[in-house]
mmCIF file of C-alpha atoms in Angstrom:
data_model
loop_
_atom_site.group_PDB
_atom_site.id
_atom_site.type_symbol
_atom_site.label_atom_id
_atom_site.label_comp_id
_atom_site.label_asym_id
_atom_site.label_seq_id
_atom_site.Cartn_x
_atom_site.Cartn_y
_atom_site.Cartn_z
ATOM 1 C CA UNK A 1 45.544 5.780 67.105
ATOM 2 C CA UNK A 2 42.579 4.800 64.957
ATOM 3 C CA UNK A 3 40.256 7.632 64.343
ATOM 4 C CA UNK A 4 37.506 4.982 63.370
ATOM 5 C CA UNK A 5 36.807 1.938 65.611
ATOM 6 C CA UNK A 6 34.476 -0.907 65.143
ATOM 7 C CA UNK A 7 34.810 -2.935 67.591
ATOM 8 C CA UNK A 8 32.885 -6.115 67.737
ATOM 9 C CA UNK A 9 35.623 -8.379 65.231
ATOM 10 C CA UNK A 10 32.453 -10.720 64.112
ATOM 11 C CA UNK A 11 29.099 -10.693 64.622
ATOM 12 C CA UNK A 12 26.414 -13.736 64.406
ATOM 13 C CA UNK A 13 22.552 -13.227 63.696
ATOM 14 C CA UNK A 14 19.868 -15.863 62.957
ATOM 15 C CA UNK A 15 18.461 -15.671 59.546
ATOM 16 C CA UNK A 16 15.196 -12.958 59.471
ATOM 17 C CA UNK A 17 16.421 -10.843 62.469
ATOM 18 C CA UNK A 18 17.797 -7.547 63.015
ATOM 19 C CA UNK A 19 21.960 -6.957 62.446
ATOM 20 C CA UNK A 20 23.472 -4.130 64.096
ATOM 21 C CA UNK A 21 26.986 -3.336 63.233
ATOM 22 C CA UNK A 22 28.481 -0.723 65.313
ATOM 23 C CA UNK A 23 31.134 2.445 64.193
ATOM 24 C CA UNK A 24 32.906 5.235 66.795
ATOM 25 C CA UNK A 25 34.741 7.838 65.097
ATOM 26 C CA UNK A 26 36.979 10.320 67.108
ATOM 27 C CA UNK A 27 37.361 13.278 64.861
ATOM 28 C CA UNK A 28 34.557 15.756 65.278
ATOM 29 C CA UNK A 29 35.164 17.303 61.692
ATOM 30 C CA UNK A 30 34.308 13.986 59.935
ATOM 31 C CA UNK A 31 31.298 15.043 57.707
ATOM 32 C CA UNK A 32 30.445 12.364 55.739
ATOM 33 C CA UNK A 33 30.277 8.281 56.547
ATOM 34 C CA UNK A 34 29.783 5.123 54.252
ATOM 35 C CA UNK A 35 29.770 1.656 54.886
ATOM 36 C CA UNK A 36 30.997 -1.083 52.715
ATOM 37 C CA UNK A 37 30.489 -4.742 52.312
ATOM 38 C CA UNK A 38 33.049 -7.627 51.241
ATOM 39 C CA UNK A 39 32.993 -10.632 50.166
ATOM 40 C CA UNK A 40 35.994 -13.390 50.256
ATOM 41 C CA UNK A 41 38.148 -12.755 47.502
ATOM 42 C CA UNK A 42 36.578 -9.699 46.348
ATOM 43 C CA UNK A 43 37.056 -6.044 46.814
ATOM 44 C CA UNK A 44 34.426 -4.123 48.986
ATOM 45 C CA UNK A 45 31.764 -2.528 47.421
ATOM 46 C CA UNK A 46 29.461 0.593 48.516
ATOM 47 C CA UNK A 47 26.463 -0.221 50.092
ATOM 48 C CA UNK A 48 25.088 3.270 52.384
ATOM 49 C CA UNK A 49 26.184 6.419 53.272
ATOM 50 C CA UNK A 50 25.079 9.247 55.213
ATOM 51 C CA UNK A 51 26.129 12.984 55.510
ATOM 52 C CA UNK A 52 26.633 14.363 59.103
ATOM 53 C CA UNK A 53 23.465 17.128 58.355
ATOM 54 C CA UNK A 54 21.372 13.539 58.351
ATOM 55 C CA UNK A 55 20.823 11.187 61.622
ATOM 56 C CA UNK A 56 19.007 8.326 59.393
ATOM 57 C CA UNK A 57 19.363 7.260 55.972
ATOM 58 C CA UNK A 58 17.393 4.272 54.553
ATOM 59 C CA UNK A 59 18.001 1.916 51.215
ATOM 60 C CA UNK A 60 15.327 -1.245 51.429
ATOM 61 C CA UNK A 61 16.838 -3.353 54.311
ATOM 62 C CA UNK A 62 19.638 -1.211 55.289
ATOM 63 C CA UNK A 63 19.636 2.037 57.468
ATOM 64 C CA UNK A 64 22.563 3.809 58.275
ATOM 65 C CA UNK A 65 21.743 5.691 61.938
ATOM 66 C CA UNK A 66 24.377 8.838 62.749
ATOM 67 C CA UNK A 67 24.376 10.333 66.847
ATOM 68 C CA UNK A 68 26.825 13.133 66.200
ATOM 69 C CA UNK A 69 27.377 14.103 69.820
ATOM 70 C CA UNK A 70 28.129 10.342 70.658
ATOM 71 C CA UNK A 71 30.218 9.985 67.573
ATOM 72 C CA UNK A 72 28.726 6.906 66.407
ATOM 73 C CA UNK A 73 26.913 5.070 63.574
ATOM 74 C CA UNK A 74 25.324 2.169 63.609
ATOM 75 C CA UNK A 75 23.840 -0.346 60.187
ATOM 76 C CA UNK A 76 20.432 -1.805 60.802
ATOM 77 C CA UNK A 77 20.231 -4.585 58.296
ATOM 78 C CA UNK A 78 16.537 -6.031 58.698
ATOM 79 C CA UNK A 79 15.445 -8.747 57.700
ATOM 80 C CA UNK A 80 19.194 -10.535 57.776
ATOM 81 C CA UNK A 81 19.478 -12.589 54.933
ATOM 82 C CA UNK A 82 21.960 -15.437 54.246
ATOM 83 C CA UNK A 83 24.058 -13.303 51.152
ATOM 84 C CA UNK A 84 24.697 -10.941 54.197
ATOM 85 C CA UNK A 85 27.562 -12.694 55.088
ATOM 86 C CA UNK A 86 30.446 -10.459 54.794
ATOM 87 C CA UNK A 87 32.767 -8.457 56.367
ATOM 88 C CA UNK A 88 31.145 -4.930 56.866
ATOM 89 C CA UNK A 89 33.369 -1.407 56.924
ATOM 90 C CA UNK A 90 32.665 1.524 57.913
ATOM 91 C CA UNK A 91 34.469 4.318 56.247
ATOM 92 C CA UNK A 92 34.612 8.319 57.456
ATOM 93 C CA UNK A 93 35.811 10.910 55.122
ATOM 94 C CA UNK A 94 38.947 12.877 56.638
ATOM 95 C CA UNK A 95 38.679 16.433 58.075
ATOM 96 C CA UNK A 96 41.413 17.482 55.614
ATOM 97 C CA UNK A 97 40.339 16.756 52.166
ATOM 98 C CA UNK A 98 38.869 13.529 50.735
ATOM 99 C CA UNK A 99 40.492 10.489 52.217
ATOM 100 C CA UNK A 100 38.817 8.112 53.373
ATOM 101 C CA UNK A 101 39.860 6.535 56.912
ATOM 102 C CA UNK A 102 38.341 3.331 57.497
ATOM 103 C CA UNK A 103 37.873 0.950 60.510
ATOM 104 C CA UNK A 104 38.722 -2.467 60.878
ATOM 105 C CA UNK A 105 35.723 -4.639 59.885
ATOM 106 C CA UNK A 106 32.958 -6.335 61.375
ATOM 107 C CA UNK A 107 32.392 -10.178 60.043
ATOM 108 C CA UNK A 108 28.736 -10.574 60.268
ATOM 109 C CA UNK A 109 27.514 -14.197 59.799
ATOM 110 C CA UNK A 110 23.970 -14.627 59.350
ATOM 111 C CA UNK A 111 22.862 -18.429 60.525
ATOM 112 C CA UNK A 112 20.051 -20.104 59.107
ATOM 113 C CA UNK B 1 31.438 -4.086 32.440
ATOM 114 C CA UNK B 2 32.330 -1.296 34.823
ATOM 115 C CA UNK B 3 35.382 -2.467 36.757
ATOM 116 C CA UNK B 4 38.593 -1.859 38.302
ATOM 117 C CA UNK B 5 41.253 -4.460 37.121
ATOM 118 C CA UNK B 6 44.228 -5.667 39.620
ATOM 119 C CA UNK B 7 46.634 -8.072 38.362
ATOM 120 C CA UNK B 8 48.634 -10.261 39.673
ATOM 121 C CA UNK B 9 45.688 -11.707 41.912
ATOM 122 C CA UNK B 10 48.300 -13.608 43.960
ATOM 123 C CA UNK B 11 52.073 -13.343 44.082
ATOM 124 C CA UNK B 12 54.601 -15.035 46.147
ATOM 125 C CA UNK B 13 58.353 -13.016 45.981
ATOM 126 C CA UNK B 14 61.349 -13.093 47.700
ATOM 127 C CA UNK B 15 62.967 -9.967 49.760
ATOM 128 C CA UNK B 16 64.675 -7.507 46.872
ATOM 129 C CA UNK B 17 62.993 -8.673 43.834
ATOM 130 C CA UNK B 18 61.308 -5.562 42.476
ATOM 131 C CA UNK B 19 57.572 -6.416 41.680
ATOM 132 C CA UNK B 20 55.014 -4.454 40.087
ATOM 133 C CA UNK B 21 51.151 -4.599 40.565
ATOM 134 C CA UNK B 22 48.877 -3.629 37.957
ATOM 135 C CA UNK B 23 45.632 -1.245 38.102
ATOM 136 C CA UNK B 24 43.414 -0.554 35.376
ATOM 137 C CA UNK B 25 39.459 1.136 35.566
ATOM 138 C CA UNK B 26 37.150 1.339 32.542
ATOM 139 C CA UNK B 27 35.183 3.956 34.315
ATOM 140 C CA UNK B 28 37.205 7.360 32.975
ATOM 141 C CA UNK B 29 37.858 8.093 36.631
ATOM 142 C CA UNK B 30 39.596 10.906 37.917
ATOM 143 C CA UNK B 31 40.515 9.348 41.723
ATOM 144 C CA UNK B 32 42.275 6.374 42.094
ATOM 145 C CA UNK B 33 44.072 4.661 45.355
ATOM 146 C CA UNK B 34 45.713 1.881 46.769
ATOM 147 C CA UNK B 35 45.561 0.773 49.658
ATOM 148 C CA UNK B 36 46.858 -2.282 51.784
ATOM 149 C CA UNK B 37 44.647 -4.541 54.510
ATOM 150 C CA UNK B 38 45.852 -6.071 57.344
ATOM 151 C CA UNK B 39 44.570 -8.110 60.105
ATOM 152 C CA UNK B 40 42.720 -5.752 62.572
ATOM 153 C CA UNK B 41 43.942 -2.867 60.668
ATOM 154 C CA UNK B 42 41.168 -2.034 58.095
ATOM 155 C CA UNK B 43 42.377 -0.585 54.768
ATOM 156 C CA UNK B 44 45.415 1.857 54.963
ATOM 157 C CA UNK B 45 46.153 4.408 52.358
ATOM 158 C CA UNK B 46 49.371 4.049 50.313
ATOM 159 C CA UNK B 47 49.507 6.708 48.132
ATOM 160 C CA UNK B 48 46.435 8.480 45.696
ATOM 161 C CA UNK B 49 45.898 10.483 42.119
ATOM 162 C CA UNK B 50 43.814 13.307 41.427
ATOM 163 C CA UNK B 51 44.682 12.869 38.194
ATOM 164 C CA UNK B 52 47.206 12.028 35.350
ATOM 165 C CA UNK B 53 50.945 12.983 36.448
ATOM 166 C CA UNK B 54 49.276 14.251 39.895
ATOM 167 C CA UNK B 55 49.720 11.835 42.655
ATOM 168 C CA UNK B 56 50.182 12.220 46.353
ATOM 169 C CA UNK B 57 51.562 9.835 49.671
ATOM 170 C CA UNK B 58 48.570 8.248 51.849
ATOM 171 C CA UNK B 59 49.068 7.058 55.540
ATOM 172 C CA UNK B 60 51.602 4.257 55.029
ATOM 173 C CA UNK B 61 53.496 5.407 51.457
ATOM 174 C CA UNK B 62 57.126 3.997 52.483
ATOM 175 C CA UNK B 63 58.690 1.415 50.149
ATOM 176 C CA UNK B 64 56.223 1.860 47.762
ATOM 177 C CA UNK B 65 55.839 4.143 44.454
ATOM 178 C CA UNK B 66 53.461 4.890 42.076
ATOM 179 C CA UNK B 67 53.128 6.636 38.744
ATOM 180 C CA UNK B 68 49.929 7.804 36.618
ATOM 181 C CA UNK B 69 50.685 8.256 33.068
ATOM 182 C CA UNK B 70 47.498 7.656 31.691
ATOM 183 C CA UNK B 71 43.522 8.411 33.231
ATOM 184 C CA UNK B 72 42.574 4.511 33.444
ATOM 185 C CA UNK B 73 46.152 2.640 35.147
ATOM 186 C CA UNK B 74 47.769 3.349 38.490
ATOM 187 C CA UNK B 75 50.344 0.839 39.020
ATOM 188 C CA UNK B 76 51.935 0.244 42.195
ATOM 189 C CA UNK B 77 55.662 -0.417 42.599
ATOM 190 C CA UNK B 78 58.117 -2.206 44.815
ATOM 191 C CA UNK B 79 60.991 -1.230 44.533
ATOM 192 C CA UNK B 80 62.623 -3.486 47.461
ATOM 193 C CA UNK B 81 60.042 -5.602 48.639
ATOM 194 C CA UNK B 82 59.930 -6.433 52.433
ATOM 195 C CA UNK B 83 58.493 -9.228 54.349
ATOM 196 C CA UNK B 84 56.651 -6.479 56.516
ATOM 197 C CA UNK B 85 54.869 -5.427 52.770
ATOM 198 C CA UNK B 86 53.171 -8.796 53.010
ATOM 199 C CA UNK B 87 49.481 -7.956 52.859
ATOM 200 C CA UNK B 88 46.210 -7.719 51.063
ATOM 201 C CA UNK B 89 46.598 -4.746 48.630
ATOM 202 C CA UNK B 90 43.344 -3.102 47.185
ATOM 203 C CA UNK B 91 43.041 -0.472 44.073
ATOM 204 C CA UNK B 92 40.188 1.816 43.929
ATOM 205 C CA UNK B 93 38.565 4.591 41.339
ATOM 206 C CA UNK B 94 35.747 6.952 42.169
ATOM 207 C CA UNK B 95 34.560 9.613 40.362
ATOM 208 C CA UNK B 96 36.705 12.678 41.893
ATOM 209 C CA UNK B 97 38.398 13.061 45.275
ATOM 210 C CA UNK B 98 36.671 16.373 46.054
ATOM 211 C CA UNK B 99 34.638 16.257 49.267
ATOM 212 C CA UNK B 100 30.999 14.790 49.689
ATOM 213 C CA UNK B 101 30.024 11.737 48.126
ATOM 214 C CA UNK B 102 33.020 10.052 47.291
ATOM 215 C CA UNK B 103 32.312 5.898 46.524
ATOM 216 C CA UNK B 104 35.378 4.361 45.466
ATOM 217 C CA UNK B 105 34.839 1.283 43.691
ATOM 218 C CA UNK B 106 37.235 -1.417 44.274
ATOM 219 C CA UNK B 107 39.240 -4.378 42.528
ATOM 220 C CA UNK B 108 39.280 -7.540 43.747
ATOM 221 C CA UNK B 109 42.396 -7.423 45.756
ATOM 222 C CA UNK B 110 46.364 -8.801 45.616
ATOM 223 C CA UNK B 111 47.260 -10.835 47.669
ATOM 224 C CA UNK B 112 50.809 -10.232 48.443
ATOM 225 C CA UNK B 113 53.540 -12.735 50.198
ATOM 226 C CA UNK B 114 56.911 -11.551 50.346
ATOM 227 C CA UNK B 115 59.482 -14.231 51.790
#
């Protein structure tokens, strides 16, 4: 059973609106969430994270948004820009010690 | 450059034929991972390091092994490749493992087909 779900497979926003990529996590004890952003043929790289004592955390054009007693997160990516094409993850560390246990991906496509 | 370094990029085997893929970082990390991705799956932990000659299983650790001899490489090992081991494999580094902040940086992937 997945622990982390995001489920929306792909996502498609018009160029200069708001993206908002969705996360659900089941395990109460997760403390500490990042998302990640990949490109084809590349590994993902770290864009945002957010510690569970937050509910908002804000870099330029992304905010990360935490409700802990609906066990989601949400990315705001405003204005969406064209190099936002990618798949998106969202990543939880584990209860336990420091793995992290990701979801599956959201492909966000950003149309001109 | 900071980087983590996967070789082969692509590599097409056949069932048996022991294979080894190669992971190198530049970054004097302690952490380092692999991890596989498959189709609506996300990324799946295959085994981890702490550190040199410390190295535990992940989520999905059978048919594969590991070793870390040295800080910077992490190789992973086939022993008996399967055609269920086809996948998109990943290395990572971070920092440490410890708790809090932990960003993992990533290679750029191996793409794995075993026939």
């Amino acid at each position: 059973d997945q622990q982390v779900k995001q489920n929306s497979p792909s996502l498609s926003v018009q160029e200069g609106r708001i993206s908002i990529l969705n996360c659900d996590y089941t395990n109460s004890m997760f403390d500490y969430f990042l998302w990640y952003k990949k490109y084809p043929a590349e590994g993902p790289t770290f864009l945002i994270s957010i510690s569970s004592i937050k509910d908002k955390n804000e870099d330029g054009r992304f905010t990360v948004f935490l409700n802990k007693s609906a066990k989601h997160l949400s990315l705001h990516i405003v204005p969406s820009q064209p190099g936002d094409s990618a798949v998106y993850f969202c990543a939880s560390q584990g209860d336990s010690n420091y793995q992290l246990i990701w979801g599956a991906g959201t492909k966000l496509i950003i149309k001109p | 450059e900071a980087q983590v370094t996967q070789n082969p990029r692509y590599l097409i085997t056949v069932t048996g034929k022991k294979l080894t893929v190669t992971c190198s970082q530049n970054m004097n990390h302690e952490y380092m991972s692999w991890y596989r991705q498959d189709p609506g799956l996300g990324l799946r932990q295959i085994y981890y390091s702490m550190n040199v000659e410390v190295t535990d299983k992940g989520d999905v650790p059978e048919g594969y092994k590991v070793s870390r001899k040295e800080k910077r490489n992490f190789p992973l090992i086939l022993e008996s490749p399967s055609p269920n081991q086809t996948s998109l494999y990943f290395c990572a580094s971070s920092l440490q493992g410890g708790r809090g902040k932990n960003i993992q940086y990533f290679g750029a992937g191996t793409r794995l087909s075993v026939l």
